[in-house]
Amino acid sequence: MPCNVTRRSFMGLCAAAAVVTLGVPFFGARVAHAAGEAEAFPMPPLPYPDTALEPAISARTISFHYGKHTAAYYANLNKAVAGTPMATMRLEDVVKSVAGDPAKAGLFNNAAQSWNHTFYWAGMKPGGGGTPPAKVADALKASFGSVEACIEQLSEAAKTQFASGWAWLAKGTENGKPVLKVMKTGNADNPMTQGLTPVLTIDVWEHAYYLDYQNKRPDYVKAFFEKLVNWDEVATRL
Ligand code: MN
């Protein structure tokens, strides 16, 4: 599996950037309709080979989680926006524009899950974990007192999110000052619908960990922070 993925192509979470990603070797992604028309939101390639996160996350988990689940969210999203003005919007704006509208719940779920998963994949790397760069460490200390305290709160959120959902580190403001917050959301929901900016996420849907950890979600969360989290990527999101 080639991994000639540029940051630009991977972060192309908007329709305009889709052009950039065409021609990039995809990992199980559909890039065009049968008619030959480009999809509004091609699924970005996985930013590492499918075996790269082993043993913390197996290639088998990735074959389903990226190759099937993530791909299905993008396929459903593209089907829903085809031929509509949303096809030319940024994915973030599609998510925010349909959030809370019961008539658009299906589109919201697929748009948000597409965004959430791409954000999740980029938030991990082979040989991740370890000490965050100073920029991240300073920000975590300012909001939580220490890096360890932040990881503890995020781990707790990930372990206690009931059923399917996500744990997040998100940027917001408090008394006019920037602050980082830990949150958890159910199903497809994302802090951006509450005016916050996500900086890290952990997928705690069972499909993210069940093949490797079965019911032991805490072991998956531990592995996420010890072996997978990409603090350099978090630094670019602060
Ligand atoms: Mn997932």
Short mmCIF file of C-alpha atoms and ligand atoms in Angstrom, two decimals:
data_model
loop_
_atom_site.label_atom_id
_atom_site.label_comp_id
_atom_site.label_asym_id
_atom_site.label_seq_id
_atom_site.Cartn_x
_atom_site.Cartn_y
_atom_site.Cartn_z
CA MET A 1 0.00 0.00 0.00
CA PRO A 2 1.69 3.23 -1.12
CA CYS A 3 1.52 6.08 1.31
CA ASN A 4 2.36 9.10 -0.80
CA VAL A 5 -0.22 11.17 0.95
CA THR A 6 0.32 14.86 1.24
CA ARG A 7 -1.03 16.81 4.16
CA ARG A 8 -2.83 18.99 1.64
CA SER A 9 -4.71 16.11 0.11
CA PHE A 10 -5.58 14.54 3.42
CA MET A 11 -6.84 17.73 4.97
CA GLY A 12 -8.91 18.44 1.89
CA LEU A 13 -12.11 18.34 3.86
CA CYS A 14 -13.93 20.58 1.43
CA ALA A 15 -15.33 20.21 -2.01
CA ALA A 16 -12.90 22.68 -3.56
CA ALA A 17 -9.96 20.61 -2.35
CA ALA A 18 -11.45 17.49 -3.86
CA VAL A 19 -9.73 18.29 -7.13
CA VAL A 20 -6.39 18.01 -5.36
CA THR A 21 -7.08 14.48 -4.23
CA LEU A 22 -8.05 13.07 -7.61
CA GLY A 23 -5.38 10.79 -8.94
CA VAL A 24 -4.04 10.02 -5.48
CA PRO A 25 -4.03 6.27 -4.93
CA PHE A 26 -7.03 5.67 -2.76
CA PHE A 27 -7.49 2.96 -0.20
CA GLY A 28 -10.81 1.43 -1.07
CA ALA A 29 -12.35 4.75 -1.97
CA ARG A 30 -14.66 5.51 -4.83
CA VAL A 31 -13.56 8.67 -6.56
CA ALA A 32 -16.16 9.02 -9.26
CA HIS A 33 -19.72 8.18 -10.12
CA ALA A 34 -20.43 5.67 -12.84
CA ALA A 35 -21.10 8.65 -15.10
CA GLY A 36 -17.51 9.77 -14.58
CA GLU A 37 -18.45 12.82 -12.55
CA ALA A 38 -16.18 13.53 -9.58
CA GLU A 39 -17.70 13.07 -6.16
CA ALA A 40 -18.17 16.21 -4.10
CA PHE A 41 -16.33 14.73 -1.12
CA PRO A 42 -13.86 11.99 -2.07
CA MET A 43 -12.78 10.01 0.99
CA PRO A 44 -9.22 11.12 1.84
CA PRO A 45 -6.65 8.33 1.81
CA LEU A 46 -5.62 6.79 5.09
CA PRO A 47 -2.48 8.75 6.12
CA TYR A 48 -0.46 5.56 6.80
CA PRO A 49 -0.45 1.94 5.59
CA ASP A 50 -3.26 -0.22 7.01
CA THR A 51 -0.77 -2.26 9.07
CA ALA A 52 0.99 0.80 10.51
CA LEU A 53 -0.94 1.03 13.77
CA GLU A 54 -0.49 -2.63 14.72
CA PRO A 55 -0.69 -4.06 17.28
CA ALA A 56 -2.68 -1.22 18.91
CA ILE A 57 -5.13 -1.21 15.99
CA SER A 58 -5.00 -4.16 13.61
CA ALA A 59 -5.12 -4.06 9.82
CA ARG A 60 -8.31 -6.12 10.14
CA THR A 61 -9.97 -3.38 12.20
CA ILE A 62 -8.81 -0.79 9.68
CA SER A 63 -10.10 -2.89 6.79
CA PHE A 64 -13.59 -2.57 8.24
CA HIS A 65 -13.38 0.76 10.03
CA TYR A 66 -11.76 2.68 7.18
CA GLY A 67 -12.52 0.41 4.22
CA LYS A 68 -16.19 -0.19 5.07
CA HIS A 69 -17.56 2.17 7.75
CA THR A 70 -15.75 5.38 6.80
CA ALA A 71 -16.24 4.58 3.10
CA ALA A 72 -19.98 4.07 3.61
CA TYR A 73 -20.38 7.44 5.37
CA TYR A 74 -18.64 9.17 2.46
CA ALA A 75 -20.65 7.20 -0.13
CA ASN A 76 -23.94 8.12 1.56
CA LEU A 77 -22.85 11.74 1.97
CA ASN A 78 -21.95 11.99 -1.72
CA LYS A 79 -25.22 10.43 -2.76
CA ALA A 80 -27.17 12.89 -0.58
CA VAL A 81 -25.43 16.06 -1.79
CA ALA A 82 -25.08 15.16 -5.49
CA GLY A 83 -26.61 17.90 -7.63
CA THR A 84 -27.38 20.15 -4.65
CA PRO A 85 -25.71 23.43 -3.58
CA MET A 86 -24.15 21.49 -0.69
CA ALA A 87 -21.90 19.70 -3.15
CA THR A 88 -19.82 22.88 -3.43
CA MET A 89 -19.70 23.68 0.28
CA ARG A 90 -16.94 22.88 2.75
CA LEU A 91 -17.74 19.67 4.60
CA GLU A 92 -17.62 21.55 7.93
CA ASP A 93 -20.27 23.92 6.62
CA VAL A 94 -22.50 21.06 5.46
CA VAL A 95 -22.28 19.58 8.97
CA LYS A 96 -23.09 22.88 10.69
CA SER A 97 -25.84 23.85 8.26
CA VAL A 98 -27.93 20.71 8.79
CA ALA A 99 -27.20 20.14 12.50
CA GLY A 100 -30.36 20.07 14.60
CA ASP A 101 -32.70 19.79 11.61
CA PRO A 102 -34.73 16.58 12.10
CA ALA A 103 -35.58 16.53 8.39
CA LYS A 104 -31.85 16.42 7.56
CA ALA A 105 -30.78 13.92 10.23
CA GLY A 106 -29.58 11.35 7.67
CA LEU A 107 -27.42 13.89 5.87
CA PHE A 108 -26.09 15.25 9.17
CA ASN A 109 -25.11 11.77 10.35
CA ASN A 110 -23.23 10.91 7.17
CA ALA A 111 -21.58 14.34 6.78
CA ALA A 112 -20.51 14.50 10.43
CA GLN A 113 -19.33 10.88 10.48
CA SER A 114 -17.27 11.53 7.33
CA TRP A 115 -15.68 14.58 8.96
CA ASN A 116 -15.23 12.87 12.35
CA HIS A 117 -13.52 9.82 10.88
CA THR A 118 -11.09 11.75 8.70
CA PHE A 119 -10.21 13.84 11.75
CA TYR A 120 -9.79 10.67 13.84
CA TRP A 121 -7.49 8.94 11.31
CA ALA A 122 -5.26 12.01 11.07
CA GLY A 123 -5.09 12.26 14.84
CA MET A 124 -3.13 9.01 15.06
CA LYS A 125 0.23 7.88 13.68
CA PRO A 126 2.53 4.88 13.88
CA GLY A 127 4.73 5.31 16.94
CA GLY A 128 2.41 7.94 18.38
CA GLY A 129 1.92 8.83 22.03
CA GLY A 130 4.87 10.08 24.02
CA THR A 131 5.56 13.63 25.06
CA PRO A 132 3.59 16.34 23.25
CA PRO A 133 5.53 19.21 21.64
CA ALA A 134 5.89 22.33 23.83
CA LYS A 135 3.07 24.16 22.06
CA VAL A 136 0.62 21.38 22.94
CA ALA A 137 2.02 20.77 26.41
CA ASP A 138 1.73 24.47 27.28
CA ALA A 139 -1.87 24.63 26.04
CA LEU A 140 -2.83 21.50 28.00
CA LYS A 141 -1.15 22.82 31.15
CA ALA A 142 -2.97 26.14 30.82
CA SER A 143 -6.38 24.48 30.64
CA PHE A 144 -5.96 21.33 32.73
CA GLY A 145 -2.96 21.94 35.00
CA SER A 146 -0.87 19.22 33.36
CA VAL A 147 -0.65 17.03 30.27
CA GLU A 148 -1.46 14.00 32.44
CA ALA A 149 -4.60 15.64 33.83
CA CYS A 150 -5.86 16.30 30.31
CA ILE A 151 -5.18 12.72 29.22
CA GLU A 152 -6.95 11.47 32.34
CA GLN A 153 -10.05 13.57 31.66
CA LEU A 154 -10.11 12.62 27.98
CA SER A 155 -9.68 8.94 28.85
CA GLU A 156 -12.51 9.17 31.34
CA ALA A 157 -14.77 10.79 28.74
CA ALA A 158 -13.88 8.05 26.23
CA LYS A 159 -14.52 5.28 28.73
CA THR A 160 -17.81 6.68 30.02
CA GLN A 161 -19.48 7.78 26.77
CA PHE A 162 -22.52 5.49 26.90
CA ALA A 163 -22.86 3.46 23.71
CA SER A 164 -21.73 4.87 20.34
CA GLY A 165 -19.99 8.21 20.18
CA TRP A 166 -16.81 10.20 20.49
CA ALA A 167 -14.57 11.80 23.11
CA TRP A 168 -13.12 15.17 22.15
CA LEU A 169 -10.59 17.78 23.04
CA ALA A 170 -12.02 21.04 21.71
CA LYS A 171 -11.09 24.69 21.66
CA GLY A 172 -13.53 27.27 22.95
CA THR A 173 -13.58 30.46 24.97
CA GLU A 174 -14.36 31.13 28.58
CA ASN A 175 -14.73 34.69 29.88
CA GLY A 176 -13.35 35.86 26.56
CA LYS A 177 -10.20 33.73 26.85
CA PRO A 178 -9.31 30.69 24.73
CA VAL A 179 -9.65 27.42 26.62
CA LEU A 180 -9.43 23.70 25.84
CA LYS A 181 -12.29 21.49 26.96
CA VAL A 182 -12.94 17.76 27.17
CA MET A 183 -16.30 16.63 25.87
CA LYS A 184 -18.12 13.52 24.77
CA THR A 185 -20.81 13.30 22.11
CA GLY A 186 -23.23 10.57 21.05
CA ASN A 187 -23.47 8.96 17.62
CA ALA A 188 -22.29 11.43 14.93
CA ASP A 189 -22.35 14.63 16.95
CA ASN A 190 -19.39 16.99 16.89
CA PRO A 191 -18.37 19.96 19.10
CA MET A 192 -18.47 22.27 16.07
CA THR A 193 -22.28 22.20 16.30
CA GLN A 194 -21.86 23.90 19.70
CA GLY A 195 -19.48 26.56 18.41
CA LEU A 196 -16.30 24.78 19.53
CA THR A 197 -13.31 23.78 17.40
CA PRO A 198 -12.24 20.12 17.67
CA VAL A 199 -8.51 19.47 18.16
CA LEU A 200 -8.49 15.72 18.92
CA THR A 201 -11.00 12.89 18.91
CA ILE A 202 -11.24 9.26 19.97
CA ASP A 203 -13.83 7.12 18.24
CA VAL A 204 -15.55 4.98 20.87
CA TRP A 205 -18.07 3.28 18.63
CA GLU A 206 -17.61 -0.46 19.14
CA HIS A 207 -16.52 -0.84 15.50
CA ALA A 208 -13.38 1.15 16.41
CA TYR A 209 -12.07 -1.41 18.90
CA TYR A 210 -14.19 -4.55 19.15
CA LEU A 211 -12.14 -6.81 16.86
CA ASP A 212 -8.96 -5.98 18.81
CA TYR A 213 -10.22 -5.41 22.35
CA GLN A 214 -13.76 -6.86 22.48
CA ASN A 215 -15.51 -5.33 25.51
CA LYS A 216 -12.31 -3.80 26.93
CA ARG A 217 -12.78 -0.22 25.77
CA PRO A 218 -10.42 1.09 28.50
CA ASP A 219 -7.53 -0.91 26.96
CA TYR A 220 -8.19 0.67 23.56
CA VAL A 221 -8.27 4.13 25.15
CA LYS A 222 -5.00 3.42 26.97
CA ALA A 223 -3.36 2.29 23.71
CA PHE A 224 -4.65 5.41 21.97
CA PHE A 225 -2.73 7.69 24.33
CA GLU A 226 0.33 5.49 24.77
CA LYS A 227 0.90 4.39 21.17
CA LEU A 228 -1.28 6.23 18.68
CA VAL A 229 -2.07 9.86 19.42
CA ASN A 230 -0.40 12.23 16.96
CA TRP A 231 0.50 15.26 19.10
CA ASP A 232 2.22 16.95 16.14
CA GLU A 233 -1.10 16.97 14.34
CA VAL A 234 -2.80 18.33 17.46
CA ALA A 235 -0.23 21.17 17.46
CA THR A 236 -1.34 22.21 13.97
CA ARG A 237 -4.97 22.26 15.12
CA LEU A 238 -4.46 24.51 18.15
MN MN B 1 -15.95 4.88 13.60
#
